[in-house]
CSV table of N, CA, C and O in Angstrom, one decimal:
chain,number,residue,atom,x,y,z
A,1,MET,N,22.0,-10.1,47.6
A,1,MET,CA,22.6,-11.4,47.9
A,1,MET,C,22.0,-12.1,49.3
A,1,MET,O,21.6,-13.3,49.4
A,2,GLN,N,21.7,-11.1,50.1
A,2,GLN,CA,21.2,-11.5,51.4
A,2,GLN,C,19.8,-12.0,51.3
A,2,GLN,O,19.3,-13.0,51.8
A,3,LEU,N,18.9,-11.4,50.5
A,3,LEU,CA,17.6,-11.8,50.2
A,3,LEU,C,17.7,-13.4,49.4
A,3,LEU,O,16.8,-14.0,49.8
A,4,ALA,N,18.5,-13.3,48.5
A,4,ALA,CA,18.8,-14.5,47.7
A,4,ALA,C,19.0,-15.7,48.8
A,4,ALA,O,18.4,-16.9,48.7
A,5,ASP,N,20.0,-15.5,49.6
A,5,ASP,CA,20.4,-16.5,50.6
A,5,ASP,C,19.2,-16.8,51.5
A,5,ASP,O,19.2,-18.1,51.9
A,6,GLU,N,18.6,-15.9,52.2
A,6,GLU,CA,17.5,-16.1,53.1
A,6,GLU,C,16.3,-16.8,52.4
A,6,GLU,O,15.7,-17.7,53.0
A,7,LEU,N,16.0,-16.6,51.1
A,7,LEU,CA,14.8,-17.1,50.4
A,7,LEU,C,15.3,-18.4,49.8
A,7,LEU,O,14.4,-19.1,49.1
A,8,HIS,N,16.5,-18.7,49.5
A,8,HIS,CA,17.1,-19.9,49.0
A,8,HIS,C,16.7,-19.8,47.4
A,8,HIS,O,16.2,-20.8,47.0
A,9,ILE,N,16.9,-18.6,46.9
A,9,ILE,CA,16.7,-18.6,45.5
A,9,ILE,C,17.9,-17.9,44.8
A,9,ILE,O,18.9,-17.6,45.3
A,10,SER,N,17.8,-17.9,43.4
A,10,SER,CA,18.9,-17.3,42.7
A,10,SER,C,19.0,-15.8,42.9
A,10,SER,O,18.1,-14.9,43.3
A,11,SER,N,20.2,-15.2,42.5
A,11,SER,CA,20.5,-13.9,42.8
A,11,SER,C,19.6,-13.1,41.9
A,11,SER,O,19.2,-12.0,42.1
A,12,LYS,N,19.4,-13.6,40.6
A,12,LYS,CA,18.5,-13.0,39.7
A,12,LYS,C,17.2,-12.9,40.0
A,12,LYS,O,16.5,-11.9,40.0
A,13,ARG,N,16.6,-14.0,40.6
A,13,ARG,CA,15.3,-14.0,41.2
A,13,ARG,C,15.1,-12.9,42.4
A,13,ARG,O,14.2,-12.2,42.5
A,14,ALA,N,16.1,-13.0,43.1
A,14,ALA,CA,16.1,-11.9,44.3
A,14,ALA,C,16.0,-10.5,43.7
A,14,ALA,O,15.3,-9.7,44.3
A,15,MET,N,16.9,-10.2,42.7
A,15,MET,CA,16.9,-8.9,42.2
A,15,MET,C,15.5,-8.5,41.7
A,15,MET,O,15.1,-7.4,41.7
A,16,LEU,N,14.8,-9.5,41.0
A,16,LEU,CA,13.7,-9.2,40.4
A,16,LEU,C,12.6,-9.0,41.4
A,16,LEU,O,11.9,-7.9,41.3
A,17,ILE,N,12.7,-9.6,42.5
A,17,ILE,CA,11.7,-9.5,43.7
A,17,ILE,C,12.0,-8.1,44.3
A,17,ILE,O,11.0,-7.3,44.4
A,18,PHE,N,13.2,-7.7,44.4
A,18,PHE,CA,13.5,-6.4,45.0
A,18,PHE,C,12.9,-5.3,44.3
A,18,PHE,O,12.4,-4.4,44.6
A,19,TYR,N,13.4,-5.4,42.9
A,19,TYR,CA,13.1,-4.2,42.0
A,19,TYR,C,11.6,-4.1,41.7
A,19,TYR,O,11.0,-3.0,41.5
A,20,ASN,N,10.9,-5.1,41.9
A,20,ASN,CA,9.3,-5.3,41.7
A,20,ASN,C,8.7,-5.0,43.3
A,20,ASN,O,7.5,-5.0,43.1
A,21,SER,N,9.2,-4.7,44.2
A,21,SER,CA,8.7,-4.6,45.5
A,21,SER,C,8.4,-3.1,45.8
A,21,SER,O,9.0,-2.2,45.3
A,22,THR,N,7.3,-2.9,46.7
A,22,THR,CA,7.3,-1.5,47.1
A,22,THR,C,8.5,-0.9,47.9
A,22,THR,O,9.0,0.1,47.7
A,23,VAL,N,9.2,-1.9,48.7
A,23,VAL,CA,10.4,-1.4,49.5
A,23,VAL,C,11.6,-1.1,48.5
A,23,VAL,O,12.2,0.0,48.5
A,24,GLY,N,11.6,-1.8,47.4
A,24,GLY,CA,12.7,-1.5,46.3
A,24,GLY,C,12.3,-0.1,45.7
A,24,GLY,O,13.2,0.6,45.4
A,25,GLN,N,11.1,0.2,45.5
A,25,GLN,CA,10.7,1.5,45.0
A,25,GLN,C,10.8,2.6,45.8
A,25,GLN,O,11.4,3.7,45.6
A,26,GLN,N,10.5,2.3,47.2
A,26,GLN,CA,10.8,3.4,48.2
A,26,GLN,C,12.1,3.6,48.6
A,26,GLN,O,12.5,4.8,49.1
A,27,LEU,N,13.0,2.7,48.3
A,27,LEU,CA,14.4,3.0,48.5
A,27,LEU,C,14.9,4.2,47.9
A,27,LEU,O,15.9,4.9,48.3
A,28,HIS,N,14.4,4.6,46.8
A,28,HIS,CA,14.9,5.7,46.1
A,28,HIS,C,14.3,7.0,46.4
A,28,HIS,O,14.6,8.0,45.8
A,29,ASP,N,13.5,6.8,47.4
A,29,ASP,CA,12.8,8.1,47.8
A,29,ASP,C,13.2,8.4,49.3
A,29,ASP,O,12.7,7.5,50.3
A,30,SER,N,13.8,9.4,49.6
A,30,SER,CA,14.5,9.9,50.8
A,30,SER,C,13.3,9.9,52.1
A,30,SER,O,13.6,9.9,53.2
A,31,ARG,N,11.9,10.1,51.6
A,31,ARG,CA,11.0,10.4,52.4
A,31,ARG,C,10.8,9.0,53.4
A,31,ARG,O,10.2,9.1,54.5
A,32,TYR,N,11.0,8.1,52.9
A,32,TYR,CA,10.9,6.7,53.6
A,32,TYR,C,12.1,6.5,54.4
A,32,TYR,O,11.9,5.4,55.5
A,33,GLY,N,13.2,6.8,54.3
A,33,GLY,CA,14.4,6.7,55.2
A,33,GLY,C,15.2,5.2,55.0
A,33,GLY,O,15.8,4.8,55.8
A,34,TYR,N,14.6,4.5,54.1
A,34,TYR,CA,15.4,3.3,53.7
A,34,TYR,C,17.0,3.5,53.5
A,34,TYR,O,17.7,2.5,53.8
A,35,GLN,N,17.4,4.5,53.2
A,35,GLN,CA,18.9,4.9,52.8
A,35,GLN,C,19.6,4.8,54.2
A,35,GLN,O,20.7,4.3,54.2
A,36,LEU,N,18.9,5.0,55.3
A,36,LEU,CA,19.6,4.9,56.7
A,36,LEU,C,19.5,3.5,57.2
A,36,LEU,O,20.1,3.2,58.3
A,37,MET,N,18.8,2.6,56.5
A,37,MET,CA,18.4,1.3,57.2
A,37,MET,C,19.5,0.2,56.8
A,37,MET,O,20.1,0.3,55.9
A,38,SER,N,19.6,-0.8,57.6
A,38,SER,CA,20.7,-1.8,57.5
A,38,SER,C,20.1,-2.8,56.2
A,38,SER,O,18.8,-2.8,56.0
A,39,ASP,N,20.9,-3.5,55.5
A,39,ASP,CA,20.5,-4.6,54.7
A,39,ASP,C,19.5,-5.5,55.2
A,39,ASP,O,18.5,-5.9,54.5
A,40,THR,N,19.8,-5.9,56.5
A,40,THR,CA,19.0,-6.9,57.2
A,40,THR,C,17.5,-6.2,57.4
A,40,THR,O,16.5,-6.8,57.1
A,41,TYR,N,17.4,-5.1,57.8
A,41,TYR,CA,16.2,-4.4,57.9
A,41,TYR,C,15.4,-4.3,56.6
A,41,TYR,O,14.1,-4.7,56.6
A,42,ILE,N,16.0,-3.9,55.7
A,42,ILE,CA,15.4,-3.9,54.2
A,42,ILE,C,15.0,-5.2,53.8
A,42,ILE,O,13.9,-5.5,53.2
A,43,VAL,N,15.8,-6.2,54.0
A,43,VAL,CA,15.5,-7.6,53.5
A,43,VAL,C,14.3,-8.2,54.3
A,43,VAL,O,13.3,-8.9,53.8
A,44,ASN,N,14.1,-7.9,55.6
A,44,ASN,CA,13.1,-8.3,56.6
A,44,ASN,C,11.8,-7.5,56.0
A,44,ASN,O,10.7,-8.0,56.0
A,45,ASP,N,11.7,-6.2,55.6
A,45,ASP,CA,10.7,-5.6,55.1
A,45,ASP,C,10.2,-6.2,53.7
A,45,ASP,O,9.0,-6.3,53.5
A,46,ILE,N,11.2,-6.5,52.9
A,46,ILE,CA,10.7,-7.2,51.6
A,46,ILE,C,10.2,-8.6,51.8
A,46,ILE,O,9.1,-9.1,51.5
A,47,LYS,N,10.8,-9.4,52.8
A,47,LYS,CA,10.0,-10.7,53.3
A,47,LYS,C,8.6,-10.4,53.8
A,47,LYS,O,7.7,-11.3,53.6
A,48,THR,N,8.5,-9.4,54.7
A,48,THR,CA,7.2,-9.2,55.1
A,48,THR,C,6.2,-8.7,54.1
A,48,THR,O,5.1,-9.3,54.0
A,49,GLU,N,6.7,-8.1,53.1
A,49,GLU,CA,5.8,-7.5,52.1
A,49,GLU,C,5.4,-8.7,51.1
A,49,GLU,O,4.1,-9.0,50.7
A,50,LEU,N,6.3,-9.8,51.1
A,50,LEU,CA,6.1,-11.1,50.2
A,50,LEU,C,5.0,-11.9,51.1
A,50,LEU,O,4.1,-12.5,50.4
A,51,THR,N,5.1,-11.9,52.3
A,51,THR,CA,4.2,-12.7,53.1
A,51,THR,C,2.8,-12.2,53.1
A,51,THR,O,1.7,-12.8,53.0
A,52,ASN,N,2.8,-10.9,53.2
A,52,ASN,CA,1.4,-9.9,52.9
A,52,ASN,C,0.8,-10.0,51.7
A,52,ASN,O,-0.3,-9.3,51.6
A,53,SER,N,1.5,-10.4,50.7
A,53,SER,CA,0.8,-10.1,49.3
A,53,SER,C,-0.2,-11.3,49.0
A,53,SER,O,-0.2,-12.3,49.5
């Protein structure tokens, strides 16, 4: 929901972006440490990924 709010998009679109992002894929792998990060940190990384695409 935070991603949707910050990007001013629907929650469905935000979920698609999240699950298709590198960050979303890495979240399920403990080697990257995203499980320990805040929602804001994760959202910021997704936004950075979108900007750099």
